[in-house]
C-alpha cells in the first residue's frame, strides 16, 4: 500500500472514530468551527469560564431559584418533524426536574458520588412555541465543520431568534446524519454555543452575533418517551425517552464542559484534559451511550473514583444519567450571575445611593493600554474606584496620577466605577 492510500485510509478511520465519538453532541465541533471562523474565540470562552469559576467561589449564597424564559422554535419539513406541543411541555418538565434535582432517578447515583452531587436550582418557563415550515435540510459539513445554524434565520429557511439576551432559544429540527463515503458516519443530536462575553471583543471585531446563542436539538431527542427512533451508531438505532440531550446542551449553554475534557475532534482525549470543575472525577474518555459502571479511565490515586457516568455532561445512556455535581451547579449559577445575568435578571446592582453622576473625560478610548483622564478638577485621590470586566470580575485599578494603565490586561471591555462622598463616576473602557 503506498503512502497516499494509507493516509486516506487513516483519515477515514480518524473521521469515523471522531464522529462516532461526537455523535451525542456537537460541542467539540462548535469549538473547532468557531475558532476557525473567529480566531481567538476559544480564548474568550476560556476567559469567561475562568471568570465564572472564580465567581462561583464567591457565588451569592442565596436560595433563589433562577427562572429562564424559554422560546421553542420547531422548524419542520416532513409532517413527523412537526412534533406535538405535549412533547415540548414534557421537555420543559424534564429540564425543571434535572436542573432542580427533582428527577425520580436522582437517588440512583452511586454511593461514591452522593457527596458531590448538587442542585443548580434553575427553573425553565416556556414562553412560546413557534412552528415554521421549511424546505431546507439541516446538515453538518464534516469538511468545513459548519453546523446547521441556518435554522436560526428566517431568510435561510429557519426561525429568527427571540431576544437571546432575555430568552433561551431552542431550535428543534431534523439534523441529517453524517454520511461519509456512502456510509453512516455519525449523528449529531444537538449543540449549543457556550457563553462568550461578546462585550469582551474589541469594537469592530467580527464576532458571532447574539442571534447564534441558544440550543439546537434533533426532533427525535425531545421530550419524554419520544416515539421517533434515531440511528446513533452504524449498527444501533435507539428511541430516546428521557429528553436528556436538551439537559446536556443547556449545560453547555450555561458554560459546562464535558466531564472528559474537550479534546479536539479527531484527537484522543486523555486524563490530562480536564473539564475545569474540581468535583467531577477526572475521566479520559467519553462514555459510549452505555451504562458501564466499571469504566474508570483515569487513575487518580489516592482517591480514585470511577468515571461518573451519572453525570449529564458525560455521554452515557440517558438511562443512567441523573446528576450534576455541586461544582457544575455553582458554575452554572455563576454564569447566570455574570455572562447571562440579563436572562434571569440577576445582574450585579450598582450602588443606588443618591450620588451625582459626574462626567469624566478619558482619552484615548478605545486604547491599546494607556487611558488618560483629561481636564478633571475632581480630587481623584478622594475616590474609591472599582474596575471590573463584563463577567463582573473586579481588578485593582492601576491608576497613577491621572493615567490608567491596562497594558497588561487582555483586550476587552472594562467598567470603571468610582465614588466619593457625593459624586459618582462611571466609564466604559475599551482595551484594544
Ligand atoms: Zn456535549
CSV table of C-alpha atoms and ligand atoms in Angstrom, one decimal:
chain,number,residue,atom,x,y,z
A,1,UNK,CA,0.0,0.0,0.0
A,2,UNK,CA,1.5,3.3,-1.0
A,3,UNK,CA,1.7,6.2,1.4
A,4,UNK,CA,-1.1,8.2,-0.1
A,5,UNK,CA,-3.6,5.4,0.1
A,6,UNK,CA,-2.5,4.7,3.7
A,7,UNK,CA,-3.0,8.4,4.6
A,8,UNK,CA,-6.5,8.4,3.1
A,9,UNK,CA,-7.5,5.2,5.0
A,10,UNK,CA,-6.1,6.7,8.2
A,11,UNK,CA,-8.0,9.9,7.6
A,12,UNK,CA,-11.3,7.9,7.1
A,13,UNK,CA,-10.6,5.9,10.3
A,14,UNK,CA,-9.9,9.1,12.2
A,15,UNK,CA,-13.0,10.8,11.0
A,16,UNK,CA,-15.1,7.8,11.7
A,17,UNK,CA,-13.8,7.5,15.2
A,18,UNK,CA,-14.1,11.2,15.7
A,19,UNK,CA,-17.7,11.3,14.6
A,20,UNK,CA,-18.6,8.2,16.3
A,21,UNK,CA,-17.4,9.7,19.5
A,22,UNK,CA,-19.1,13.0,18.8
A,23,UNK,CA,-22.4,11.6,17.8
A,24,UNK,CA,-24.0,12.8,21.0
A,25,UNK,CA,-23.2,16.4,20.9
A,26,UNK,CA,-21.6,19.0,18.6
A,27,UNK,CA,-19.8,20.8,21.3
A,28,UNK,CA,-16.3,19.9,20.1
A,29,UNK,CA,-17.3,20.9,16.6
A,30,UNK,CA,-18.7,24.1,17.8
A,31,UNK,CA,-15.4,25.0,19.4
A,32,UNK,CA,-13.2,23.9,16.5
A,33,UNK,CA,-15.5,25.6,14.0
A,34,UNK,CA,-15.9,28.9,15.9
A,35,UNK,CA,-12.1,29.1,16.4
A,36,UNK,CA,-11.7,28.7,12.6
A,37,UNK,CA,-14.2,31.5,11.8
A,38,UNK,CA,-13.2,33.7,14.7
A,39,UNK,CA,-9.6,33.2,15.7
A,40,UNK,CA,-9.4,33.9,19.5
A,41,UNK,CA,-12.9,32.6,20.2
A,42,UNK,CA,-11.6,29.8,22.4
A,43,UNK,CA,-9.6,32.3,24.4
A,44,UNK,CA,-12.6,34.3,25.2
A,45,UNK,CA,-14.7,31.3,26.1
A,46,UNK,CA,-11.9,30.1,28.3
A,47,UNK,CA,-11.7,33.5,29.9
A,48,UNK,CA,-15.5,33.5,30.6
A,49,UNK,CA,-15.2,30.0,32.0
A,50,UNK,CA,-12.3,31.1,34.3
A,51,UNK,CA,-14.2,34.2,35.4
A,52,UNK,CA,-17.3,32.2,36.1
A,53,UNK,CA,-15.3,29.7,38.1
A,54,UNK,CA,-13.7,32.4,40.2
A,55,UNK,CA,-17.1,34.0,40.6
A,56,UNK,CA,-18.6,30.6,41.5
A,57,UNK,CA,-16.3,30.6,44.6
A,58,UNK,CA,-18.0,33.8,45.8
A,59,UNK,CA,-21.3,32.8,44.5
A,60,UNK,CA,-24.2,34.6,46.1
A,61,UNK,CA,-25.2,32.3,48.8
A,62,UNK,CA,-28.9,32.6,48.1
A,63,UNK,CA,-31.7,30.1,47.8
A,64,UNK,CA,-33.0,31.9,44.8
A,65,UNK,CA,-34.2,29.6,42.1
A,66,UNK,CA,-33.4,31.4,38.8
A,67,UNK,CA,-36.0,31.2,36.1
A,68,UNK,CA,-35.0,31.2,32.5
A,69,UNK,CA,-37.7,32.2,29.9
A,70,UNK,CA,-37.6,29.7,27.0
A,71,UNK,CA,-38.8,30.1,23.4
A,72,UNK,CA,-39.1,26.9,21.3
A,73,UNK,CA,-38.7,27.0,17.6
A,74,UNK,CA,-39.9,23.9,15.7
A,75,UNK,CA,-38.6,24.1,12.2
A,76,UNK,CA,-40.1,21.2,10.2
A,77,UNK,CA,-40.1,19.9,6.7
A,78,UNK,CA,-41.8,16.4,7.0
A,79,UNK,CA,-45.0,16.2,8.9
A,80,UNK,CA,-43.3,13.9,11.5
A,81,UNK,CA,-40.8,16.7,12.4
A,82,UNK,CA,-43.7,18.9,13.5
A,83,UNK,CA,-43.7,17.4,16.9
A,84,UNK,CA,-46.7,17.8,19.2
A,85,UNK,CA,-46.6,20.5,21.9
A,86,UNK,CA,-47.1,17.8,24.5
A,87,UNK,CA,-43.5,16.6,23.8
A,88,UNK,CA,-42.3,20.2,24.3
A,89,UNK,CA,-44.2,20.5,27.6
A,90,UNK,CA,-42.7,17.3,28.8
A,91,UNK,CA,-39.2,18.5,27.8
A,92,UNK,CA,-39.7,21.6,29.9
A,93,UNK,CA,-40.7,19.4,32.8
A,94,UNK,CA,-37.5,17.3,32.3
A,95,UNK,CA,-35.4,20.4,32.4
A,96,UNK,CA,-37.1,21.6,35.5
A,97,UNK,CA,-36.6,18.2,37.2
A,98,UNK,CA,-33.0,17.7,36.2
A,99,UNK,CA,-31.9,21.3,37.0
A,100,UNK,CA,-33.6,21.2,40.4
A,101,UNK,CA,-32.6,17.7,41.3
A,102,UNK,CA,-36.3,16.6,41.4
A,103,UNK,CA,-35.7,13.8,38.8
A,104,UNK,CA,-37.1,10.5,40.0
A,105,UNK,CA,-33.8,8.7,39.3
A,106,UNK,CA,-31.7,11.2,41.3
A,107,UNK,CA,-31.3,8.6,44.1
A,108,UNK,CA,-29.8,6.1,41.7
A,109,UNK,CA,-26.4,7.9,41.8
A,110,UNK,CA,-23.8,5.6,43.2
A,111,UNK,CA,-22.7,5.9,46.8
A,112,UNK,CA,-19.3,7.3,46.0
A,113,UNK,CA,-20.9,10.3,44.3
A,114,UNK,CA,-23.6,11.1,46.9
A,115,UNK,CA,-21.4,13.8,48.4
A,116,UNK,CA,-20.6,15.6,45.2
A,117,UNK,CA,-23.9,15.9,43.5
A,118,UNK,CA,-25.5,19.4,43.5
A,119,UNK,CA,-28.7,21.2,42.8
A,120,UNK,CA,-28.4,24.1,40.3
A,121,UNK,CA,-31.8,25.5,41.3
A,122,UNK,CA,-32.6,26.6,37.8
A,123,UNK,CA,-36.2,26.7,36.5
A,124,UNK,CA,-37.4,26.9,32.9
A,125,UNK,CA,-40.6,28.8,31.9
A,126,UNK,CA,-42.0,28.1,28.4
A,127,UNK,CA,-43.0,31.4,26.8
A,128,UNK,CA,-43.8,30.5,23.3
A,129,UNK,CA,-43.7,27.7,20.7
A,130,UNK,CA,-43.1,28.9,17.2
A,131,UNK,CA,-43.8,26.5,14.3
A,132,UNK,CA,-42.0,27.2,11.0
A,133,UNK,CA,-42.3,25.0,7.9
A,134,UNK,CA,-39.1,24.9,5.9
A,135,UNK,CA,-37.8,23.5,2.6
A,136,UNK,CA,-34.3,23.2,4.0
A,137,UNK,CA,-32.3,20.2,5.1
A,138,UNK,CA,-30.1,20.8,8.1
A,139,UNK,CA,-26.7,19.2,7.5
A,140,UNK,CA,-23.4,19.1,9.3
A,141,UNK,CA,-20.5,19.7,6.9
A,142,UNK,CA,-17.7,17.4,8.1
A,143,UNK,CA,-15.2,19.1,5.8
A,144,UNK,CA,-15.7,22.7,7.0
A,145,UNK,CA,-17.1,21.8,10.4
A,146,UNK,CA,-20.1,24.1,9.7
A,147,UNK,CA,-23.1,23.5,11.9
A,148,UNK,CA,-26.7,23.9,10.7
A,149,UNK,CA,-27.1,27.5,12.1
A,150,UNK,CA,-29.3,28.4,9.1
A,151,UNK,CA,-32.1,27.1,11.3
A,152,UNK,CA,-31.8,30.3,13.3
A,153,UNK,CA,-32.5,32.7,10.4
A,154,UNK,CA,-35.8,33.1,8.6
A,155,UNK,CA,-34.1,34.3,5.5
A,156,UNK,CA,-32.3,31.0,5.4
A,157,UNK,CA,-35.4,28.9,5.9
A,158,UNK,CA,-35.3,28.8,9.7
A,159,UNK,CA,-36.9,30.8,12.5
A,160,UNK,CA,-35.4,34.0,13.9
A,161,UNK,CA,-34.3,34.1,17.5
A,162,UNK,CA,-36.3,36.0,20.0
A,163,UNK,CA,-34.1,38.3,22.0
A,164,UNK,CA,-31.2,36.0,23.0
A,165,UNK,CA,-30.2,38.1,26.0
A,166,UNK,CA,-33.6,37.7,27.7
A,167,UNK,CA,-34.6,34.2,26.4
A,168,UNK,CA,-33.1,30.8,26.0
A,169,UNK,CA,-33.9,29.9,22.3
A,170,UNK,CA,-34.2,26.2,21.5
A,171,UNK,CA,-34.5,25.3,17.8
A,172,UNK,CA,-35.8,21.8,17.0
A,173,UNK,CA,-35.3,20.4,13.5
A,174,UNK,CA,-34.2,17.3,11.8
A,175,UNK,CA,-30.4,17.1,11.7
A,176,UNK,CA,-29.3,15.0,8.8
A,177,UNK,CA,-27.0,12.0,9.6
A,178,UNK,CA,-23.4,12.4,8.6
A,179,UNK,CA,-22.6,10.3,5.6
A,180,UNK,CA,-19.1,9.6,4.7
A,181,UNK,CA,-18.0,7.7,1.6
A,182,UNK,CA,-21.6,6.4,1.4
A,183,UNK,CA,-21.5,5.1,4.9
A,184,UNK,CA,-23.3,6.2,8.1
A,185,UNK,CA,-20.6,8.4,9.8
A,186,UNK,CA,-22.5,9.7,12.8
A,187,UNK,CA,-25.4,11.7,14.1
A,188,UNK,CA,-25.4,15.0,15.8
A,189,UNK,CA,-28.1,15.0,18.4
A,190,UNK,CA,-27.7,18.7,19.3
A,191,UNK,CA,-25.3,21.5,20.0
A,192,UNK,CA,-25.1,24.8,21.9
A,193,UNK,CA,-22.8,27.8,22.0
A,194,UNK,CA,-21.2,28.3,25.4
A,195,UNK,CA,-21.4,31.8,26.8
A,196,UNK,CA,-18.8,34.1,25.4
A,197,UNK,CA,-18.7,37.6,26.5
A,198,UNK,CA,-19.4,39.4,23.3
A,199,UNK,CA,-18.6,42.7,25.0
A,200,UNK,CA,-15.1,41.4,25.5
A,201,UNK,CA,-14.4,41.6,21.9
A,202,UNK,CA,-12.7,44.8,20.6
A,203,UNK,CA,-15.1,47.0,18.7
A,204,UNK,CA,-15.3,46.1,15.0
A,205,UNK,CA,-14.1,42.6,15.6
A,206,UNK,CA,-16.0,40.0,13.6
A,207,UNK,CA,-17.5,38.0,16.4
A,208,UNK,CA,-20.6,35.8,16.3
A,209,UNK,CA,-23.8,37.7,16.6
A,210,UNK,CA,-26.1,37.2,19.6
A,211,UNK,CA,-28.7,35.5,17.3
A,212,UNK,CA,-26.5,32.4,17.4
A,213,UNK,CA,-26.9,31.9,21.1
A,214,UNK,CA,-29.1,29.0,22.2
A,215,UNK,CA,-29.5,25.3,21.7
A,216,UNK,CA,-30.2,23.2,18.6
A,217,UNK,CA,-31.8,19.8,19.0
A,218,UNK,CA,-32.8,17.0,16.7
A,219,UNK,CA,-36.6,16.5,17.0
A,220,UNK,CA,-36.0,12.8,17.8
A,221,UNK,CA,-34.3,13.7,21.1
A,222,UNK,CA,-37.0,15.9,22.5
A,223,UNK,CA,-39.4,15.2,25.4
A,224,UNK,CA,-40.4,12.2,27.4
A,225,UNK,CA,-41.0,9.0,25.5
A,226,UNK,CA,-40.2,10.5,22.1
A,227,UNK,CA,-41.7,8.0,19.7
A,228,UNK,CA,-39.3,8.5,16.8
A,229,UNK,CA,-36.2,6.2,16.5
A,230,UNK,CA,-32.8,7.7,15.6
A,231,UNK,CA,-29.7,6.0,14.4
A,232,UNK,CA,-26.8,6.9,16.6
A,233,UNK,CA,-24.1,4.3,15.6
A,234,UNK,CA,-23.7,2.3,12.4
A,235,UNK,CA,-25.4,-0.7,13.9
A,236,UNK,CA,-27.6,0.9,16.5
A,237,UNK,CA,-30.9,2.7,16.4
A,238,UNK,CA,-32.5,4.0,19.6
A,239,UNK,CA,-35.5,5.7,20.9
A,240,UNK,CA,-34.6,8.4,23.3
A,241,UNK,CA,-37.1,8.5,26.1
A,242,UNK,CA,-35.7,10.9,28.7
A,243,UNK,CA,-35.1,14.2,27.0
A,244,UNK,CA,-31.6,14.5,28.3
A,245,UNK,CA,-30.0,15.7,25.2
A,246,UNK,CA,-31.6,19.0,26.0
A,247,UNK,CA,-30.3,18.8,29.6
A,248,UNK,CA,-26.7,18.2,28.3
A,249,UNK,CA,-26.9,21.0,25.7
A,250,UNK,CA,-28.4,23.5,28.2
A,251,UNK,CA,-25.4,22.6,30.4
A,252,UNK,CA,-23.1,23.7,27.6
A,253,UNK,CA,-25.2,26.8,27.1
A,254,UNK,CA,-24.6,27.6,30.8
A,255,UNK,CA,-20.9,27.1,30.5
A,256,UNK,CA,-20.3,23.5,31.4
A,257,UNK,CA,-17.7,21.3,29.5
A,258,UNK,CA,-17.7,17.6,29.0
A,259,UNK,CA,-16.6,15.6,32.0
A,260,UNK,CA,-13.9,14.0,29.9
A,261,UNK,CA,-12.5,17.5,29.0
A,262,UNK,CA,-12.7,18.9,25.5
A,263,UNK,CA,-10.1,17.4,23.3
A,264,UNK,CA,-10.3,18.5,19.7
A,265,UNK,CA,-12.3,16.3,17.3
A,266,UNK,CA,-10.0,13.6,15.9
A,267,UNK,CA,-7.6,13.7,18.8
A,268,UNK,CA,-7.6,11.3,21.6
A,269,UNK,CA,-8.9,12.5,24.9
A,270,UNK,CA,-6.7,11.9,27.9
A,271,UNK,CA,-6.5,12.2,31.6
A,272,UNK,CA,-4.5,15.4,31.1
A,273,UNK,CA,-7.5,17.2,29.7
A,274,UNK,CA,-9.9,18.3,32.4
A,275,UNK,CA,-13.3,19.9,32.5
A,276,UNK,CA,-12.1,22.5,34.9
A,277,UNK,CA,-14.6,21.5,37.6
A,278,UNK,CA,-13.0,20.3,40.8
A,279,UNK,CA,-15.6,17.8,42.0
A,280,UNK,CA,-16.1,15.9,38.7
A,281,UNK,CA,-13.8,12.8,38.8
A,282,UNK,CA,-11.2,13.0,36.1
A,283,UNK,CA,-12.0,10.9,33.1
A,284,UNK,CA,-10.1,10.4,29.9
A,285,UNK,CA,-12.8,9.0,27.6
A,286,UNK,CA,-16.4,9.7,27.0
A,287,UNK,CA,-19.0,7.0,27.6
A,288,UNK,CA,-20.5,5.5,24.5
A,289,UNK,CA,-24.2,5.7,25.2
A,290,UNK,CA,-24.0,2.6,27.5
A,291,UNK,CA,-24.1,2.3,31.3
A,292,UNK,CA,-20.7,0.9,32.0
A,293,UNK,CA,-20.3,1.0,35.8
A,294,UNK,CA,-16.8,-0.4,35.6
A,295,UNK,CA,-15.5,2.4,33.4
A,296,UNK,CA,-12.5,4.0,35.1
A,297,UNK,CA,-10.4,5.7,32.6
A,298,UNK,CA,-8.1,7.7,34.9
A,299,UNK,CA,-6.4,6.5,38.0
A,300,UNK,CA,-6.4,9.3,40.5
A,301,UNK,CA,-4.7,7.9,43.5
A,302,UNK,CA,-5.1,8.0,46.4
A,303,UNK,CA,-8.8,8.9,45.9
A,304,UNK,CA,-9.6,7.0,42.7
A,305,UNK,CA,-13.2,7.2,41.6
A,306,UNK,CA,-14.8,5.5,38.6
A,307,UNK,CA,-15.9,7.7,35.7
A,308,UNK,CA,-19.1,9.5,36.7
A,309,UNK,CA,-21.4,8.1,34.0
A,310,UNK,CA,-24.3,9.5,36.0
A,311,UNK,CA,-23.2,13.0,35.0
A,312,UNK,CA,-25.3,14.8,32.5
A,313,UNK,CA,-22.2,16.1,30.9
A,314,UNK,CA,-20.8,12.7,30.1
A,315,UNK,CA,-22.5,10.8,27.2
A,316,UNK,CA,-23.6,7.6,28.8
A,317,UNK,CA,-27.1,6.3,28.1
A,318,UNK,CA,-29.8,8.7,29.2
A,319,UNK,CA,-31.0,5.8,31.4
A,320,UNK,CA,-28.0,6.1,33.8
A,321,UNK,CA,-27.6,9.9,33.7
A,322,UNK,CA,-29.1,11.6,36.8
A,323,UNK,CA,-26.9,14.3,38.2
A,324,UNK,CA,-24.9,17.5,38.1
A,325,UNK,CA,-22.2,18.0,40.7
A,326,UNK,CA,-22.1,20.8,43.2
A,327,UNK,CA,-19.2,22.4,41.3
A,328,UNK,CA,-21.1,22.3,38.0
A,329,UNK,CA,-24.2,23.7,39.7
A,330,UNK,CA,-22.1,26.6,41.1
A,331,UNK,CA,-20.5,27.3,37.8
A,332,UNK,CA,-23.9,27.5,36.0
A,333,UNK,CA,-25.3,29.8,38.7
A,334,UNK,CA,-22.1,31.9,38.4
A,335,UNK,CA,-22.8,32.2,34.7
A,336,UNK,CA,-26.3,33.3,35.4
A,337,UNK,CA,-25.0,35.9,37.8
A,338,UNK,CA,-22.4,37.2,35.2
A,339,UNK,CA,-22.4,36.5,31.5
A,340,UNK,CA,-26.0,35.5,31.2
A,341,UNK,CA,-27.3,37.7,34.1
A,342,UNK,CA,-29.9,39.5,31.9
A,343,UNK,CA,-31.6,36.2,31.3
A,344,UNK,CA,-32.6,35.8,34.9
A,345,UNK,CA,-32.5,39.4,36.0
A,346,UNK,CA,-29.6,38.8,38.3
A,347,UNK,CA,-27.0,41.3,37.2
A,348,UNK,CA,-24.9,42.9,39.9
A,349,UNK,CA,-26.7,46.0,41.1
A,350,UNK,CA,-24.8,49.2,41.0
A,351,UNK,CA,-24.9,51.2,44.3
A,352,UNK,CA,-28.2,53.0,44.5
A,353,UNK,CA,-27.1,55.7,46.9
A,354,UNK,CA,-28.2,59.2,45.9
A,355,UNK,CA,-24.9,60.2,44.3
A,356,UNK,CA,-24.5,62.7,41.5
A,357,UNK,CA,-23.0,61.1,38.4
A,358,UNK,CA,-20.4,63.4,37.0
A,359,UNK,CA,-18.9,63.2,33.5
A,360,UNK,CA,-15.3,62.1,33.1
A,361,UNK,CA,-13.2,62.5,30.0
A,362,UNK,CA,-10.9,59.6,29.4
A,363,UNK,CA,-8.7,59.6,26.2
A,364,UNK,CA,-8.0,57.7,24.1
A,365,UNK,CA,-10.8,55.3,24.4
A,366,UNK,CA,-10.5,52.6,22.9
A,367,UNK,CA,-6.9,52.4,23.7
A,368,UNK,CA,-4.1,49.8,23.4
A,369,UNK,CA,-3.4,50.2,27.1
A,370,UNK,CA,-2.9,53.8,28.4
A,371,UNK,CA,-6.0,55.8,29.3
A,372,UNK,CA,-5.5,59.4,30.4
A,373,UNK,CA,-8.1,61.3,32.5
A,374,UNK,CA,-8.3,64.8,31.0
A,375,UNK,CA,-9.2,68.1,32.5
A,376,UNK,CA,-10.8,66.8,35.7
A,377,UNK,CA,-10.8,69.1,38.7
A,378,UNK,CA,-12.2,66.3,40.8
A,379,UNK,CA,-9.8,65.2,43.6
A,380,UNK,CA,-9.3,61.7,42.3
A,381,UNK,CA,-7.5,60.6,45.4
A,382,UNK,CA,-10.7,61.0,47.4
A,383,UNK,CA,-12.5,58.5,45.1
A,384,UNK,CA,-12.9,54.8,45.8
A,385,UNK,CA,-12.5,53.1,42.4
A,386,UNK,CA,-13.6,49.7,41.2
A,387,UNK,CA,-12.6,48.2,37.9
A,388,UNK,CA,-14.4,45.1,36.6
A,389,UNK,CA,-14.9,43.3,33.4
A,390,UNK,CA,-18.2,42.3,31.8
A,391,UNK,CA,-18.2,39.0,33.7
A,392,UNK,CA,-18.2,41.0,36.9
A,393,UNK,CA,-14.7,40.1,37.9
A,394,UNK,CA,-13.0,43.0,39.7
A,395,UNK,CA,-9.4,44.1,39.5
A,396,UNK,CA,-7.3,46.6,41.4
A,397,UNK,CA,-7.3,49.8,39.4
A,398,UNK,CA,-3.8,50.6,38.0
A,399,UNK,CA,-4.2,54.4,38.4
A,400,UNK,CA,-1.0,56.5,38.6
A,401,UNK,CA,-1.7,60.3,38.8
A,402,UNK,CA,-4.2,60.6,36.0
A,403,UNK,CA,-3.2,57.6,34.0
A,404,UNK,CA,-4.9,54.2,34.0
A,405,UNK,CA,-2.5,51.5,32.6
A,406,UNK,CA,-4.3,48.4,31.2
A,407,UNK,CA,-1.3,47.4,29.1
A,408,UNK,CA,-1.1,44.0,30.8
A,409,UNK,CA,-4.9,43.3,30.6
A,410,UNK,CA,-6.4,41.2,27.9
A,411,UNK,CA,-8.3,43.1,25.2
A,412,UNK,CA,-12.0,43.7,26.1
A,413,UNK,CA,-14.5,45.9,27.7
A,414,UNK,CA,-13.9,47.1,31.3
A,415,UNK,CA,-16.0,49.2,33.5
A,416,UNK,CA,-14.6,51.9,35.8
A,417,UNK,CA,-16.7,53.0,38.7
A,418,UNK,CA,-15.6,55.5,41.3
A,419,UNK,CA,-17.3,57.4,44.1
A,420,UNK,CA,-16.6,59.9,46.8
A,421,UNK,CA,-19.0,61.3,49.3
A,422,UNK,CA,-21.2,63.0,46.7
A,423,UNK,CA,-20.1,62.1,43.2
A,424,UNK,CA,-20.1,59.0,41.1
A,425,UNK,CA,-18.0,58.3,38.0
A,426,UNK,CA,-18.9,55.6,35.5
A,427,UNK,CA,-17.0,54.9,32.4
A,428,UNK,CA,-16.6,52.1,29.9
A,429,UNK,CA,-13.0,51.5,28.9
A,430,UNK,CA,-12.3,49.5,25.7
A,431,UNK,CA,-8.9,47.9,25.7
A,432,UNK,CA,-7.9,47.0,22.1
B,1,LIG,ZN1,-21.7,17.9,24.7
